[in-house]
Amino acid sequence: MAESVRVICRCRPLNKREVNLNSQICVQMDQSCGQVILQGETGCPKQFTFDGVYYMDATAEQIYNEIVYPLVENVIQGYNGTIFAYGQTGSGKTYSMQGNDNISSQKGIIPRAFEHIFEATATTDDAKFLVHASYLEIYNEEVHDLLGTNHTKKLEIKEHSERGIYVAGLSMHVCHDYKACQRLMKEGSENRHVGATLMNKDSSRSHSIFTVYVEVALNNGSIRTGKLNLVDLAGSERQAKTGTTGDRFKEATKINLSLSALGNVISAFVDGKSKHIPYRDSKLTRLLKDSLGGNMKTIMLACISPSSDNYDETLSTLRYANRAKNIKNKPKINEDPKDALLREYQEEIQRLKAMIQGDNNMHTNSNELDEEREQLKAEFNAAINELRLQYQNEQKSKAKLQEEYAALKEQYEKASEALEYDHHLDVGEAKKRLQILEKQFVGGEQANNEALKEQRQIKMKEAEKKMERLAANI
């Protein structure tokens, strides 16, 4: 079933620069009906209606509980979700997403999502979870791994029929709790490109995407996987206002080009005339392909300034946000995916337990090992032949064939490594490996905490009621 991208708008207070300029406030909001009123120096005010509006005194806690909470619940159930902040430089995007950890009510959307995920896993008694994370940036149209050993290495964006859009070589990090996610966020953010401009002393010079992957093993044996993309976009800039020169100016040019490409993607959906959506015009739009018109549940947070000095930029942001409401996605639960890391762990755990129970029969003889090698090789060759037949019969593109071949080869190499590893493992090593694997899983730590379970149910119901009230008033 199709659903629209949900769009909310947040207006920050006047900053010091705007106060010093004696800027007038040109933005008003009516939260009861989700309306933003933008008043220019002349003419009638312009009005926009969104799924939620939050004025200067609104907290990140309020935004999260009312709008974001249901989306993160869906991710835990096996959906894919994206939250991205959009707006001019200095409009409060990074603050909204990351916030201030030192003040509880000012923690941003990202740390609240971390807390939420591990609160949910802890109170679940009928499933086990594997949670891991990645963190990348798009800087000058190059994708870098903010948590990798080499932060300057360029990574390639790939597309697979089952995996969808992904970044080859992006490092994954297992997370056992909220603090582990926070540490990764802090480590990656320190590697991110930032720089001072006249508009913002800590201006993000890159787009960043922190992704949390949640794999769920239910008691009935089925596996579900969800992922949450937490996107902090660099802001659109006007050189006359930001005063950028040299490298800052080059960065701004790349930022504006990628944001323009994002705007073109949004416009292509709204216009409805073109069947072609220009995802490939930038790295950003390629990575957001599944979020805009794909299989994700998506929230766009439009961040604006209340200052009359920024009227044009605010109007531009509101217009893009208004168009984004018309994008339709088709979210679906990801059930029993072939590439689930959790399934690999489960299979390895079963093998290790069988080996330990056998104890004295840990090592297969060389003939049995050779037979297993040959069987594995035969299965791989059969899969390759089937792929060739599909290519001939269905006229798949050469690029698609190469992608699927690479995936099959990766599976074969992993299986071969596991076979060799198991053959040379002794009981002590098997027990150590088993302990390491079992520690990767989380879930059920607070299964008997009825108060916490009830609190989660109340939050979900309150968020649903909020949306029902808003829908009735629009």
Coordinates of C-alpha atoms in Angstrom, one line a residue:
M1 CA 0.0 0.0 0.0
A2 CA 1.4 3.4 -1.0
E3 CA 1.9 6.1 1.5
S4 CA 3.2 9.7 1.2
V5 CA 6.5 11.0 2.5
R6 CA 5.6 12.7 5.7
V7 CA 6.9 16.3 6.0
I8 CA 7.3 18.4 9.1
C9 CA 8.7 21.9 9.5
R10 CA 10.7 23.3 12.4
C11 CA 11.5 27.0 12.9
R12 CA 14.4 27.9 15.1
P13 CA 14.7 31.1 17.2
L14 CA 16.6 34.2 15.9
N15 CA 20.3 33.7 16.2
K16 CA 22.8 36.4 17.3
R17 CA 23.6 37.4 13.7
E18 CA 19.9 38.0 13.0
V19 CA 19.3 39.9 16.2
N20 CA 22.3 42.2 15.4
L21 CA 20.8 42.9 12.0
N22 CA 17.5 43.8 13.7
S23 CA 15.8 41.2 11.6
Q24 CA 12.0 41.1 11.7
I25 CA 10.2 37.8 12.3
C26 CA 8.4 36.7 9.1
V27 CA 7.3 33.2 10.1
Q28 CA 4.2 32.2 12.1
M29 CA 2.9 28.7 12.8
D30 CA -0.4 27.2 13.8
Q31 CA 0.4 23.8 15.2
S32 CA -3.3 22.7 15.5
C33 CA -3.6 22.5 11.8
G34 CA 0.0 22.1 10.7
Q35 CA 0.2 25.5 9.0
V36 CA 3.2 27.8 8.3
I37 CA 2.5 31.4 7.4
L38 CA 5.3 33.3 5.7
Q39 CA 4.9 37.1 5.5
G40 CA 7.0 39.1 3.0
E41 CA 7.6 42.9 3.1
T42 CA 4.8 43.3 0.5
G43 CA 1.9 41.2 -0.7
C44 CA -0.3 38.6 0.9
P45 CA 1.3 36.0 3.3
K46 CA 2.1 32.6 1.8
Q47 CA 0.6 29.6 3.6
F48 CA 1.8 26.0 3.6
T49 CA 0.4 22.9 5.4
F50 CA 2.5 20.0 6.6
D51 CA 2.1 16.8 8.7
G52 CA 3.5 18.8 11.7
V53 CA 4.9 22.2 12.5
Y54 CA 7.1 23.2 15.4
Y55 CA 7.8 26.8 16.3
M56 CA 10.8 28.3 18.2
D57 CA 9.9 26.9 21.6
A58 CA 9.4 23.3 20.4
T59 CA 11.8 20.7 21.7
A60 CA 13.4 17.7 19.9
E61 CA 11.6 15.5 22.5
Q62 CA 8.2 16.8 21.3
I63 CA 9.1 16.3 17.7
Y64 CA 10.4 12.8 18.3
N65 CA 7.4 11.6 20.4
E66 CA 4.8 13.0 18.1
I67 CA 6.2 12.3 14.6
V68 CA 9.4 10.1 14.6
Y69 CA 8.4 7.5 17.3
P70 CA 6.0 5.5 15.0
L71 CA 8.6 5.3 12.2
V72 CA 11.3 3.9 14.5
E73 CA 8.8 1.3 15.8
N74 CA 8.2 0.3 12.2
V75 CA 11.9 -0.2 11.6
I76 CA 12.1 -2.6 14.6
Q77 CA 9.2 -4.5 13.0
G78 CA 11.2 -5.0 9.7
Y79 CA 10.5 -1.9 7.6
N80 CA 13.1 0.5 6.2
G81 CA 12.9 4.1 7.3
T82 CA 14.6 7.4 6.5
I83 CA 14.6 10.8 8.4
F84 CA 16.3 13.6 6.6
A85 CA 16.7 17.3 7.5
Y86 CA 16.6 19.9 4.7
G87 CA 17.1 23.6 4.7
Q88 CA 19.6 26.5 4.2
T89 CA 22.9 26.6 6.1
G90 CA 22.5 27.6 9.7
S91 CA 18.8 26.7 9.8
G92 CA 19.2 24.1 12.6
K93 CA 19.4 20.8 10.7
T94 CA 22.4 19.3 12.5
Y95 CA 21.0 20.6 15.8
S96 CA 17.7 19.0 15.2
M97 CA 19.3 15.7 14.2
Q98 CA 22.1 15.5 16.8
G99 CA 21.1 18.1 19.4
N100 CA 22.8 18.8 22.7
D101 CA 23.6 15.6 24.7
N102 CA 24.2 17.6 27.9
I103 CA 20.5 18.7 28.2
S104 CA 18.0 15.9 28.2
S105 CA 15.2 17.8 26.5
Q106 CA 17.6 19.0 23.8
K107 CA 18.9 15.6 22.7
G108 CA 18.4 15.3 18.9
I109 CA 16.5 12.9 16.8
I110 CA 19.5 10.6 16.3
P111 CA 20.4 9.8 19.9
R112 CA 16.6 9.5 20.7
A113 CA 16.4 6.9 18.0
F114 CA 19.3 5.0 19.5
E115 CA 17.6 4.9 22.9
H116 CA 14.3 3.9 21.4
I117 CA 15.8 0.9 19.4
F118 CA 17.5 -0.6 22.4
E119 CA 14.6 0.1 24.7
A120 CA 12.4 -1.9 22.2
T121 CA 14.9 -4.8 22.0
A122 CA 15.2 -5.0 25.7
T123 CA 11.5 -5.3 26.4
T124 CA 10.9 -8.0 23.7
D125 CA 10.7 -11.5 25.0
D126 CA 10.0 -13.5 21.8
A127 CA 12.9 -12.4 19.6
K128 CA 16.6 -11.9 19.4
F129 CA 18.2 -8.9 17.6
L130 CA 21.4 -8.1 15.8
V131 CA 22.1 -4.3 15.6
H132 CA 24.9 -2.8 13.6
A133 CA 25.6 0.6 12.2
S134 CA 27.5 2.5 9.4
Y135 CA 28.3 6.1 8.9
L136 CA 29.2 7.8 5.6
E137 CA 29.6 11.3 4.2
I138 CA 29.3 12.7 0.7
Y139 CA 32.0 15.4 0.4
N140 CA 32.6 17.1 -2.9
E141 CA 30.6 14.3 -4.6
E142 CA 32.7 11.6 -3.1
V143 CA 31.5 9.0 -0.7
H144 CA 33.7 8.4 2.4
D145 CA 33.5 6.0 5.3
L146 CA 33.5 8.0 8.5
L147 CA 34.1 4.9 10.6
G148 CA 36.6 3.2 8.3
T149 CA 40.4 2.9 8.7
N150 CA 40.8 5.2 5.7
H151 CA 38.5 8.2 5.8
T152 CA 39.7 9.7 2.5
K153 CA 39.2 6.5 0.4
K154 CA 36.5 6.9 -2.3
L155 CA 33.7 4.3 -2.1
E156 CA 31.4 3.2 -4.9
I157 CA 27.6 3.2 -4.9
K158 CA 26.2 -0.1 -6.2
E159 CA 22.7 -1.4 -6.9
H160 CA 21.5 -5.0 -6.4
S161 CA 18.1 -6.6 -7.2
E162 CA 17.7 -7.8 -3.6
R163 CA 19.9 -5.5 -1.6
G164 CA 18.8 -2.3 -3.4
I165 CA 21.2 0.6 -3.2
Y166 CA 24.4 0.1 -1.2
V167 CA 27.9 1.3 -0.8
A168 CA 30.6 -1.3 -1.5
G169 CA 33.2 -1.5 1.2
L170 CA 31.3 0.5 3.8
S171 CA 32.3 -0.8 7.3
M172 CA 29.7 -2.2 9.6
H173 CA 29.9 -2.1 13.4
V174 CA 28.0 -4.3 15.8
C175 CA 26.2 -2.3 18.6
H176 CA 25.1 -3.9 21.8
D177 CA 23.6 -0.8 23.4
Y178 CA 22.7 2.9 23.1
K179 CA 26.2 3.9 24.2
A180 CA 27.9 1.9 21.4
C181 CA 25.8 3.8 18.8
Q182 CA 26.7 7.1 20.5
R183 CA 30.4 6.3 20.4
L184 CA 30.2 5.5 16.7
M185 CA 28.3 8.7 16.1
K186 CA 30.8 10.8 18.0
E187 CA 33.8 9.1 16.3
G188 CA 32.3 9.6 12.8
S189 CA 31.3 13.2 13.4
E190 CA 34.8 14.1 14.4
N191 CA 36.0 12.8 11.0
R192 CA 33.3 14.8 9.1
H193 CA 34.2 17.9 7.1
V194 CA 33.1 21.1 8.7
G195 CA 34.1 24.8 8.3
A196 CA 33.2 28.3 9.3
T197 CA 31.1 30.7 7.2
L198 CA 29.5 34.0 7.9
M199 CA 26.2 32.2 8.4
N200 CA 27.4 29.3 10.6
K201 CA 30.7 28.9 12.5
D202 CA 30.3 25.1 12.4
S203 CA 28.9 24.7 8.9
S204 CA 28.6 21.0 7.7
R205 CA 30.6 20.8 4.4
S206 CA 29.2 17.4 3.6
H207 CA 26.0 15.4 3.6
S208 CA 26.1 12.5 6.2
I209 CA 24.1 9.3 6.6
F210 CA 24.2 7.3 9.8
T211 CA 22.4 4.0 9.2
V212 CA 21.2 1.6 11.9
Y213 CA 20.5 -2.0 10.7
V214 CA 18.1 -4.0 12.9
E215 CA 17.9 -7.8 12.2
V216 CA 15.2 -9.7 14.1
A217 CA 15.1 -13.5 14.7
L218 CA 11.6 -14.4 15.7
N219 CA 10.9 -17.5 17.8
N220 CA 9.1 -19.1 14.8
G221 CA 12.4 -19.2 13.0
S222 CA 11.7 -16.3 10.5
I223 CA 14.0 -13.3 10.1
R224 CA 13.1 -9.7 9.5
T225 CA 15.5 -6.9 8.7
G226 CA 14.9 -3.1 9.0
K227 CA 17.2 -0.2 8.6
L228 CA 17.0 3.4 9.7
N229 CA 18.8 6.1 7.6
L230 CA 19.5 9.2 9.7
V231 CA 20.4 11.9 7.2
D232 CA 22.0 15.3 7.9
L233 CA 22.2 17.3 4.7
A234 CA 24.6 20.2 4.3
G235 CA 22.7 23.5 3.8
S236 CA 22.1 25.3 0.6
E237 CA 24.2 28.5 0.4
R238 CA 24.4 31.9 -1.2
Q239 CA 28.0 33.1 -1.6
A240 CA 27.0 36.7 -1.0
K241 CA 25.7 35.8 2.5
T242 CA 28.1 33.1 3.6
G243 CA 31.3 34.9 2.3
T244 CA 32.8 31.6 1.2
T245 CA 36.1 31.7 -0.8
G246 CA 38.6 29.1 -2.0
D247 CA 37.9 25.6 -0.7
R248 CA 34.8 26.7 1.1
F249 CA 33.4 28.1 -2.2
K250 CA 34.2 24.9 -4.0
E251 CA 32.5 22.9 -1.3
A252 CA 29.4 25.2 -1.5
T253 CA 29.2 24.7 -5.3
K254 CA 29.2 20.9 -4.9
I255 CA 26.6 21.1 -2.0
N256 CA 24.3 23.3 -4.0
L257 CA 24.6 21.1 -7.1
S258 CA 23.6 18.0 -5.1
L259 CA 20.7 19.8 -3.4
S260 CA 19.6 21.0 -6.8
A261 CA 19.6 17.4 -8.0
L262 CA 17.5 16.5 -4.9
G263 CA 15.1 19.2 -5.8
N264 CA 14.9 17.9 -9.4
V265 CA 14.0 14.4 -8.1
I266 CA 11.3 15.9 -5.9
S267 CA 9.9 18.0 -8.7
A268 CA 9.9 15.0 -11.1
F269 CA 7.5 13.2 -8.8
V270 CA 5.2 16.1 -8.5
D271 CA 5.1 17.1 -12.2
G272 CA 4.1 13.6 -13.2
K273 CA 5.0 14.3 -16.8
S274 CA 8.3 12.5 -16.9
K275 CA 8.6 8.8 -16.3
H276 CA 12.3 9.3 -15.7
I277 CA 13.4 10.2 -12.1
P278 CA 16.9 11.7 -12.3
Y279 CA 18.4 9.7 -9.3
R280 CA 21.8 9.4 -11.0
D281 CA 22.4 13.1 -11.2
S282 CA 24.2 13.1 -7.8
K283 CA 25.6 10.7 -5.2
L284 CA 23.0 12.0 -2.7
T285 CA 20.0 11.3 -4.8
R286 CA 21.3 7.8 -5.7
L287 CA 21.6 7.0 -2.0
L288 CA 18.2 8.4 -1.3
K289 CA 16.5 6.5 -4.1
D290 CA 14.8 4.0 -1.9
S291 CA 13.7 6.9 0.4
L292 CA 12.0 8.9 -2.3
G293 CA 9.6 6.7 -4.3
G294 CA 11.0 3.4 -3.1
N295 CA 10.2 1.0 -0.3
M296 CA 10.9 3.1 2.7
K297 CA 8.9 5.0 5.2
T298 CA 10.3 8.6 5.0
I299 CA 10.1 11.7 7.1
M300 CA 11.4 15.0 5.7
L301 CA 12.2 17.7 8.4
A302 CA 12.3 21.1 6.8
C303 CA 14.3 23.5 8.9
I304 CA 13.8 27.2 8.5
S305 CA 14.9 30.6 10.0
P306 CA 12.2 33.1 11.2
S307 CA 14.3 36.0 10.0
S308 CA 13.1 38.4 7.3
D309 CA 16.7 38.5 6.2
N310 CA 16.3 34.9 5.1
Y311 CA 12.9 35.2 3.5
D312 CA 13.9 33.9 0.0
E313 CA 15.7 30.9 1.4
T314 CA 12.8 30.1 3.7
L315 CA 10.3 30.3 0.9
S316 CA 12.5 28.0 -1.2
T317 CA 12.7 25.4 1.6
L318 CA 8.9 25.5 2.2
R319 CA 8.2 25.1 -1.5
Y320 CA 10.4 22.0 -1.8
A321 CA 8.9 20.6 1.4
N322 CA 5.4 21.2 0.0
R323 CA 6.3 19.3 -3.2
A324 CA 7.8 16.4 -1.2
K325 CA 4.4 15.7 0.4
N326 CA 3.3 14.3 -3.0
I327 CA 6.0 11.6 -3.2
K328 CA 4.5 8.2 -2.8
N329 CA 6.5 5.3 -1.3
K330 CA 5.5 1.6 -1.0
P331 CA 6.9 0.4 2.3
K332 CA 7.1 -3.4 2.9
I333 CA 8.4 -5.6 5.6
N334 CA 11.7 -7.3 4.8
E335 CA 11.1 -10.9 5.6
D336 CA 13.7 -13.7 5.3
P337 CA 16.3 -11.8 3.3
K338 CA 19.1 -14.0 1.9
D339 CA 21.9 -11.6 2.9
A340 CA 20.9 -11.3 6.6
L341 CA 24.0 -11.3 8.7
L342 CA 22.0 -12.7 11.6
R343 CA 21.2 -15.8 9.5
E344 CA 25.0 -16.3 8.9
Y345 CA 25.6 -16.1 12.6
Q346 CA 22.8 -18.5 13.4
E347 CA 24.2 -21.1 11.0
E348 CA 27.7 -20.7 12.3
I349 CA 26.5 -21.1 15.9
Q350 CA 24.7 -24.3 14.9
R351 CA 27.8 -25.6 13.2
L352 CA 30.0 -24.7 16.2
K353 CA 27.6 -26.4 18.7
A354 CA 27.5 -29.5 16.6
M355 CA 31.3 -29.6 16.5
I356 CA 31.7 -29.0 20.2
Q357 CA 29.1 -31.8 21.0
G358 CA 31.0 -34.1 18.7
D359 CA 34.2 -33.1 20.6
N360 CA 36.6 -35.9 19.5
N361 CA 35.3 -35.7 15.9
M362 CA 36.1 -32.1 15.4
H363 CA 38.1 -32.6 12.3
T364 CA 36.6 -34.2 9.2
N365 CA 39.1 -36.4 7.3
S366 CA 40.7 -35.1 4.2
N367 CA 38.5 -37.1 1.9
E368 CA 35.3 -35.7 3.4
L369 CA 36.7 -32.2 3.2
D370 CA 37.5 -32.7 -0.5
E371 CA 34.0 -34.0 -1.1
E372 CA 32.5 -31.0 0.6
R373 CA 34.8 -28.6 -1.4
E374 CA 33.7 -30.3 -4.7
Q375 CA 30.0 -30.1 -3.7
L376 CA 30.3 -26.4 -2.9
K377 CA 32.1 -25.8 -6.2
A378 CA 29.4 -27.7 -8.1
E379 CA 26.6 -25.7 -6.5
F380 CA 28.4 -22.4 -7.4
N381 CA 28.9 -23.5 -11.0
A382 CA 25.3 -24.5 -11.3
A383 CA 24.2 -21.1 -10.0
I384 CA 26.5 -19.4 -12.5
N385 CA 25.1 -21.4 -15.4
E386 CA 21.5 -20.6 -14.3
L387 CA 22.5 -16.9 -14.2
R388 CA 23.9 -17.1 -17.7
L389 CA 20.6 -18.7 -19.0
Q390 CA 18.6 -15.9 -17.3
Y391 CA 20.8 -13.4 -19.0
Q392 CA 20.2 -15.0 -22.4
N393 CA 16.5 -15.5 -22.0
E394 CA 15.6 -12.2 -20.3
Q395 CA 18.2 -10.0 -21.9
K396 CA 19.4 -8.6 -18.6
S397 CA 21.9 -5.8 -18.9
K398 CA 25.6 -6.6 -18.6
A399 CA 25.9 -4.4 -15.5
K400 CA 23.1 -6.3 -13.8
L401 CA 24.7 -9.6 -14.7
Q402 CA 28.1 -8.5 -13.2
E403 CA 26.4 -7.4 -10.0
E404 CA 24.6 -10.7 -9.5
Y405 CA 27.8 -12.6 -10.4
A406 CA 29.8 -10.6 -7.8
A407 CA 27.1 -11.5 -5.2
L408 CA 27.3 -15.2 -6.0
K409 CA 31.1 -15.2 -5.9
E410 CA 31.0 -13.4 -2.5
Q411 CA 28.6 -16.1 -1.2
Y412 CA 30.9 -18.9 -2.5
E413 CA 34.0 -17.4 -1.0
K414 CA 32.4 -17.0 2.4
A415 CA 31.2 -20.6 2.3
S416 CA 34.6 -21.8 1.3
E417 CA 36.3 -19.8 4.1
A418 CA 33.8 -21.2 6.6
L419 CA 34.5 -24.8 5.4
E420 CA 38.3 -24.4 5.8
Y421 CA 37.9 -22.6 9.1
D422 CA 35.7 -25.3 10.6
H423 CA 38.0 -28.0 9.4
H424 CA 41.0 -26.6 11.3
L425 CA 39.2 -25.5 14.4
D426 CA 39.8 -27.3 17.8
V427 CA 37.3 -27.5 20.7
G428 CA 38.8 -24.6 22.6
E429 CA 38.7 -22.2 19.6
A430 CA 35.2 -23.3 18.8
K431 CA 34.0 -22.5 22.3
K432 CA 35.6 -19.1 22.2
R433 CA 34.1 -18.3 18.8
L434 CA 30.7 -19.5 20.0
Q435 CA 30.9 -17.1 23.0
I436 CA 31.8 -14.2 20.7
L437 CA 28.9 -14.8 18.4
E438 CA 26.3 -15.3 21.1
K439 CA 27.4 -12.0 22.7
Q440 CA 26.5 -10.2 19.4
F441 CA 22.8 -10.6 20.0
V442 CA 20.6 -8.4 22.2
G443 CA 17.0 -8.7 23.3
G444 CA 14.9 -9.5 26.4
E445 CA 17.0 -7.8 29.0
Q446 CA 14.0 -5.9 30.3
A447 CA 11.3 -8.4 29.3
N448 CA 9.8 -8.4 32.8
N449 CA 9.7 -4.6 33.1
E450 CA 5.9 -4.1 32.6
A451 CA 6.1 -0.4 33.4
L452 CA 8.5 0.2 30.5
K453 CA 6.4 -1.9 28.2
E454 CA 3.3 0.2 29.1
Q455 CA 5.2 3.4 28.7
R456 CA 6.1 2.4 25.1
Q457 CA 2.5 1.5 24.3
I458 CA 1.4 4.9 25.6
K459 CA 3.9 6.8 23.5
M460 CA 2.8 5.0 20.4
K461 CA -0.9 5.7 21.1
E462 CA -0.3 9.3 21.8
A463 CA 1.6 9.7 18.5
E464 CA -1.3 8.1 16.6
K465 CA -3.8 10.3 18.3
K466 CA -1.8 13.4 17.5
M467 CA -1.8 12.5 13.8
E468 CA -5.5 11.8 13.9
R469 CA -6.2 15.2 15.4
L470 CA -4.1 17.0 12.9
A471 CA -5.7 15.1 10.0
A472 CA -9.1 16.2 11.2
N473 CA -8.1 19.8 11.4
I474 CA -6.4 20.1 8.0

